[in-house]
Amino acid sequence: MKYVLLFVETEEFARELEEMNESEREAAFEAVGRWFAENAAVITHHSHLHPAETATTMRLSGGDALITDGPFVEGKEVVSGYAEIEVADLDEALAVARTWPACPLIEIRPIT
């Protein structure tokens, strides 16, 4: 089964990351790098997204398109990256997600 893990950054997590000194922040990024290396056998693709304020949103309605700068919602939580994984089942996807060392929220969705 294929799943996408959506890594969701909270305002609190972003603030904590910002408050870290350089060596703490470097250690946090190294932990993420180790996670990707340790799970390389099941990760088929991954990427970090640019900040939410760089988004462009298109709303389709009756053949018209309204285009606005920014994310589709203002929120305290934003998707900051994702990883596509191929595992046996949801239990294995949950086990992989459980070891994620960064953002405190992960949305797990099956994909085709």
mmCIF file with all atom_site columns, C-alpha atoms in Angstrom:
data_model
loop_
_atom_site.group_PDB
_atom_site.id
_atom_site.type_symbol
_atom_site.label_atom_id
_atom_site.label_alt_id
_atom_site.label_comp_id
_atom_site.label_asym_id
_atom_site.label_entity_id
_atom_site.label_seq_id
_atom_site.pdbx_PDB_ins_code
_atom_site.Cartn_x
_atom_site.Cartn_y
_atom_site.Cartn_z
_atom_site.occupancy
_atom_site.B_iso_or_equiv
_atom_site.pdbx_formal_charge
_atom_site.auth_seq_id
_atom_site.auth_comp_id
_atom_site.auth_asym_id
_atom_site.auth_atom_id
_atom_site.pdbx_PDB_model_num
ATOM 1   C CA . MET A 1 1   ? 0.000   0.000  0.000   1.00 0.00 ? 1   MET A CA 1
ATOM 2   C CA . LYS A 1 2   ? 1.110   3.534  -0.693  1.00 0.00 ? 2   LYS A CA 1
ATOM 3   C CA . TYR A 1 3   ? 0.591   6.345  1.783   1.00 0.00 ? 3   TYR A CA 1
ATOM 4   C CA . VAL A 1 4   ? 1.543   9.975  1.987   1.00 0.00 ? 4   VAL A CA 1
ATOM 5   C CA . LEU A 1 5   ? 2.698   11.349 5.316   1.00 0.00 ? 5   LEU A CA 1
ATOM 6   C CA . LEU A 1 6   ? 1.830   15.053 5.503   1.00 0.00 ? 6   LEU A CA 1
ATOM 7   C CA . PHE A 1 7   ? 4.063   16.786 8.035   1.00 0.00 ? 7   PHE A CA 1
ATOM 8   C CA . VAL A 1 8   ? 2.112   19.552 9.754   1.00 0.00 ? 8   VAL A CA 1
ATOM 9   C CA . GLU A 1 9   ? 3.977   22.369 11.449  1.00 0.00 ? 9   GLU A CA 1
ATOM 10  C CA . THR A 1 10  ? 2.279   24.171 14.334  1.00 0.00 ? 10  THR A CA 1
ATOM 11  C CA . GLU A 1 11  ? 2.926   27.752 15.407  1.00 0.00 ? 11  GLU A CA 1
ATOM 12  C CA . GLU A 1 12  ? 4.371   26.424 18.665  1.00 0.00 ? 12  GLU A CA 1
ATOM 13  C CA . PHE A 1 13  ? 6.773   24.075 16.844  1.00 0.00 ? 13  PHE A CA 1
ATOM 14  C CA . ALA A 1 14  ? 7.886   26.888 14.505  1.00 0.00 ? 14  ALA A CA 1
ATOM 15  C CA . ARG A 1 15  ? 8.467   29.151 17.505  1.00 0.00 ? 15  ARG A CA 1
ATOM 16  C CA . GLU A 1 16  ? 10.487  26.456 19.311  1.00 0.00 ? 16  GLU A CA 1
ATOM 17  C CA . LEU A 1 17  ? 12.606  25.897 16.200  1.00 0.00 ? 17  LEU A CA 1
ATOM 18  C CA . GLU A 1 18  ? 13.189  29.638 15.877  1.00 0.00 ? 18  GLU A CA 1
ATOM 19  C CA . GLU A 1 19  ? 14.235  29.899 19.538  1.00 0.00 ? 19  GLU A CA 1
ATOM 20  C CA . MET A 1 20  ? 16.856  27.154 19.213  1.00 0.00 ? 20  MET A CA 1
ATOM 21  C CA . ASN A 1 21  ? 20.478  28.140 19.034  1.00 0.00 ? 21  ASN A CA 1
ATOM 22  C CA . GLU A 1 22  ? 22.449  27.136 15.967  1.00 0.00 ? 22  GLU A CA 1
ATOM 23  C CA . SER A 1 23  ? 23.759  23.834 17.363  1.00 0.00 ? 23  SER A CA 1
ATOM 24  C CA . GLU A 1 24  ? 20.292  22.787 18.617  1.00 0.00 ? 24  GLU A CA 1
ATOM 25  C CA . ARG A 1 25  ? 18.732  23.606 15.247  1.00 0.00 ? 25  ARG A CA 1
ATOM 26  C CA . GLU A 1 26  ? 21.515  21.711 13.449  1.00 0.00 ? 26  GLU A CA 1
ATOM 27  C CA . ALA A 1 27  ? 20.883  18.676 15.690  1.00 0.00 ? 27  ALA A CA 1
ATOM 28  C CA . ALA A 1 28  ? 17.152  18.860 14.906  1.00 0.00 ? 28  ALA A CA 1
ATOM 29  C CA . PHE A 1 29  ? 17.820  18.931 11.158  1.00 0.00 ? 29  PHE A CA 1
ATOM 30  C CA . GLU A 1 30  ? 20.302  16.049 11.517  1.00 0.00 ? 30  GLU A CA 1
ATOM 31  C CA . ALA A 1 31  ? 17.590  14.015 13.290  1.00 0.00 ? 31  ALA A CA 1
ATOM 32  C CA . VAL A 1 32  ? 15.294  14.563 10.292  1.00 0.00 ? 32  VAL A CA 1
ATOM 33  C CA . GLY A 1 33  ? 18.083  13.515 7.928   1.00 0.00 ? 33  GLY A CA 1
ATOM 34  C CA . ARG A 1 34  ? 18.640  10.341 9.968   1.00 0.00 ? 34  ARG A CA 1
ATOM 35  C CA . TRP A 1 35  ? 14.893  9.587  9.852   1.00 0.00 ? 35  TRP A CA 1
ATOM 36  C CA . PHE A 1 36  ? 14.900  9.800  6.054   1.00 0.00 ? 36  PHE A CA 1
ATOM 37  C CA . ALA A 1 37  ? 18.017  7.600  5.878   1.00 0.00 ? 37  ALA A CA 1
ATOM 38  C CA . GLU A 1 38  ? 16.598  5.018  8.312   1.00 0.00 ? 38  GLU A CA 1
ATOM 39  C CA . ASN A 1 39  ? 13.341  4.816  6.332   1.00 0.00 ? 39  ASN A CA 1
ATOM 40  C CA . ALA A 1 40  ? 14.834  5.027  2.822   1.00 0.00 ? 40  ALA A CA 1
ATOM 41  C CA . ALA A 1 41  ? 13.669  1.493  2.013   1.00 0.00 ? 41  ALA A CA 1
ATOM 42  C CA . VAL A 1 42  ? 9.987   2.542  2.198   1.00 0.00 ? 42  VAL A CA 1
ATOM 43  C CA . ILE A 1 43  ? 10.171  6.214  1.117   1.00 0.00 ? 43  ILE A CA 1
ATOM 44  C CA . THR A 1 44  ? 9.460   6.563  -2.592  1.00 0.00 ? 44  THR A CA 1
ATOM 45  C CA . HIS A 1 45  ? 9.497   10.382 -2.717  1.00 0.00 ? 45  HIS A CA 1
ATOM 46  C CA . HIS A 1 46  ? 9.653   13.311 -0.308  1.00 0.00 ? 46  HIS A CA 1
ATOM 47  C CA . SER A 1 47  ? 9.927   17.071 -0.318  1.00 0.00 ? 47  SER A CA 1
ATOM 48  C CA . HIS A 1 48  ? 9.901   20.101 1.934   1.00 0.00 ? 48  HIS A CA 1
ATOM 49  C CA . LEU A 1 49  ? 7.382   22.767 0.956   1.00 0.00 ? 49  LEU A CA 1
ATOM 50  C CA . HIS A 1 50  ? 8.102   26.486 0.800   1.00 0.00 ? 50  HIS A CA 1
ATOM 51  C CA . PRO A 1 51  ? 6.339   28.516 3.543   1.00 0.00 ? 51  PRO A CA 1
ATOM 52  C CA . ALA A 1 52  ? 2.540   28.813 3.368   1.00 0.00 ? 52  ALA A CA 1
ATOM 53  C CA . GLU A 1 53  ? 2.737   32.507 2.490   1.00 0.00 ? 53  GLU A CA 1
ATOM 54  C CA . THR A 1 54  ? 4.346   31.573 -0.848  1.00 0.00 ? 54  THR A CA 1
ATOM 55  C CA . ALA A 1 55  ? 1.233   29.624 -1.910  1.00 0.00 ? 55  ALA A CA 1
ATOM 56  C CA . THR A 1 56  ? -1.197  30.660 -4.632  1.00 0.00 ? 56  THR A CA 1
ATOM 57  C CA . THR A 1 57  ? -4.782  29.479 -4.231  1.00 0.00 ? 57  THR A CA 1
ATOM 58  C CA . MET A 1 58  ? -7.282  28.970 -7.039  1.00 0.00 ? 58  MET A CA 1
ATOM 59  C CA . ARG A 1 59  ? -10.988 28.622 -6.260  1.00 0.00 ? 59  ARG A CA 1
ATOM 60  C CA . LEU A 1 60  ? -13.051 27.152 -9.081  1.00 0.00 ? 60  LEU A CA 1
ATOM 61  C CA . SER A 1 61  ? -16.719 28.047 -9.280  1.00 0.00 ? 61  SER A CA 1
ATOM 62  C CA . GLY A 1 62  ? -19.024 27.742 -12.283 1.00 0.00 ? 62  GLY A CA 1
ATOM 63  C CA . GLY A 1 63  ? -16.179 27.889 -14.775 1.00 0.00 ? 63  GLY A CA 1
ATOM 64  C CA . ASP A 1 64  ? -14.629 30.938 -13.116 1.00 0.00 ? 64  ASP A CA 1
ATOM 65  C CA . ALA A 1 65  ? -11.323 30.908 -11.272 1.00 0.00 ? 65  ALA A CA 1
ATOM 66  C CA . LEU A 1 66  ? -10.539 33.254 -8.398  1.00 0.00 ? 66  LEU A CA 1
ATOM 67  C CA . ILE A 1 67  ? -6.796  33.373 -7.764  1.00 0.00 ? 67  ILE A CA 1
ATOM 68  C CA . THR A 1 68  ? -5.396  34.734 -4.514  1.00 0.00 ? 68  THR A CA 1
ATOM 69  C CA . ASP A 1 69  ? -1.955  34.884 -2.947  1.00 0.00 ? 69  ASP A CA 1
ATOM 70  C CA . GLY A 1 70  ? -1.402  32.771 0.113   1.00 0.00 ? 70  GLY A CA 1
ATOM 71  C CA . PRO A 1 71  ? -2.787  29.534 1.486   1.00 0.00 ? 71  PRO A CA 1
ATOM 72  C CA . PHE A 1 72  ? -6.450  28.580 1.175   1.00 0.00 ? 72  PHE A CA 1
ATOM 73  C CA . VAL A 1 73  ? -6.948  29.116 4.912   1.00 0.00 ? 73  VAL A CA 1
ATOM 74  C CA . GLU A 1 74  ? -5.206  31.138 7.546   1.00 0.00 ? 74  GLU A CA 1
ATOM 75  C CA . GLY A 1 75  ? -4.280  28.700 10.241  1.00 0.00 ? 75  GLY A CA 1
ATOM 76  C CA . LYS A 1 76  ? -2.101  27.872 13.164  1.00 0.00 ? 76  LYS A CA 1
ATOM 77  C CA . GLU A 1 77  ? -1.060  24.640 11.448  1.00 0.00 ? 77  GLU A CA 1
ATOM 78  C CA . VAL A 1 78  ? 0.349   24.261 7.922   1.00 0.00 ? 78  VAL A CA 1
ATOM 79  C CA . VAL A 1 79  ? 1.650   21.348 5.890   1.00 0.00 ? 79  VAL A CA 1
ATOM 80  C CA . SER A 1 80  ? 5.398   21.896 5.624   1.00 0.00 ? 80  SER A CA 1
ATOM 81  C CA . GLY A 1 81  ? 6.423   18.777 3.755   1.00 0.00 ? 81  GLY A CA 1
ATOM 82  C CA . TYR A 1 82  ? 5.535   15.229 2.838   1.00 0.00 ? 82  TYR A CA 1
ATOM 83  C CA . ALA A 1 83  ? 6.894   11.772 2.238   1.00 0.00 ? 83  ALA A CA 1
ATOM 84  C CA . GLU A 1 84  ? 5.365   9.089  0.058   1.00 0.00 ? 84  GLU A CA 1
ATOM 85  C CA . ILE A 1 85  ? 5.903   5.633  1.474   1.00 0.00 ? 85  ILE A CA 1
ATOM 86  C CA . GLU A 1 86  ? 5.176   2.118  0.271   1.00 0.00 ? 86  GLU A CA 1
ATOM 87  C CA . VAL A 1 87  ? 4.487   -0.313 3.105   1.00 0.00 ? 87  VAL A CA 1
ATOM 88  C CA . ALA A 1 88  ? 2.426   -3.450 3.756   1.00 0.00 ? 88  ALA A CA 1
ATOM 89  C CA . ASP A 1 89  ? -0.487  -1.755 5.519   1.00 0.00 ? 89  ASP A CA 1
ATOM 90  C CA . LEU A 1 90  ? -1.679  1.137  7.677   1.00 0.00 ? 90  LEU A CA 1
ATOM 91  C CA . ASP A 1 91  ? -0.088  -0.370 10.778  1.00 0.00 ? 91  ASP A CA 1
ATOM 92  C CA . GLU A 1 92  ? 3.328   -0.199 9.136   1.00 0.00 ? 92  GLU A CA 1
ATOM 93  C CA . ALA A 1 93  ? 2.632   3.364  7.936   1.00 0.00 ? 93  ALA A CA 1
ATOM 94  C CA . LEU A 1 94  ? 1.757   4.320  11.513  1.00 0.00 ? 94  LEU A CA 1
ATOM 95  C CA . ALA A 1 95  ? 4.955   2.704  12.776  1.00 0.00 ? 95  ALA A CA 1
ATOM 96  C CA . VAL A 1 96  ? 7.032   4.734  10.298  1.00 0.00 ? 96  VAL A CA 1
ATOM 97  C CA . ALA A 1 97  ? 5.175   7.955  11.146  1.00 0.00 ? 97  ALA A CA 1
ATOM 98  C CA . ARG A 1 98  ? 5.529   7.357  14.884  1.00 0.00 ? 98  ARG A CA 1
ATOM 99  C CA . THR A 1 99  ? 9.319   7.772  14.597  1.00 0.00 ? 99  THR A CA 1
ATOM 100 C CA . TRP A 1 100 ? 9.167   11.184 12.815  1.00 0.00 ? 100 TRP A CA 1
ATOM 101 C CA . PRO A 1 101 ? 11.442  13.538 14.817  1.00 0.00 ? 101 PRO A CA 1
ATOM 102 C CA . ALA A 1 102 ? 10.129  16.954 13.774  1.00 0.00 ? 102 ALA A CA 1
ATOM 103 C CA . CYS A 1 103 ? 6.669   18.516 13.273  1.00 0.00 ? 103 CYS A CA 1
ATOM 104 C CA . PRO A 1 104 ? 4.232   17.323 15.942  1.00 0.00 ? 104 PRO A CA 1
ATOM 105 C CA . LEU A 1 105 ? 1.356   16.434 13.592  1.00 0.00 ? 105 LEU A CA 1
ATOM 106 C CA . ILE A 1 106 ? 1.338   13.928 10.760  1.00 0.00 ? 106 ILE A CA 1
ATOM 107 C CA . GLU A 1 107 ? -1.647  13.272 8.529   1.00 0.00 ? 107 GLU A CA 1
ATOM 108 C CA . ILE A 1 108 ? -1.469  9.841  6.921   1.00 0.00 ? 108 ILE A CA 1
ATOM 109 C CA . ARG A 1 109 ? -3.470  9.208  3.744   1.00 0.00 ? 109 ARG A CA 1
ATOM 110 C CA . PRO A 1 110 ? -3.575  6.281  1.351   1.00 0.00 ? 110 PRO A CA 1
ATOM 111 C CA . ILE A 1 111 ? -2.707  7.137  -2.242  1.00 0.00 ? 111 ILE A CA 1
ATOM 112 C CA . THR A 1 112 ? -3.097  5.326  -5.531  1.00 0.00 ? 112 THR A CA 1
#
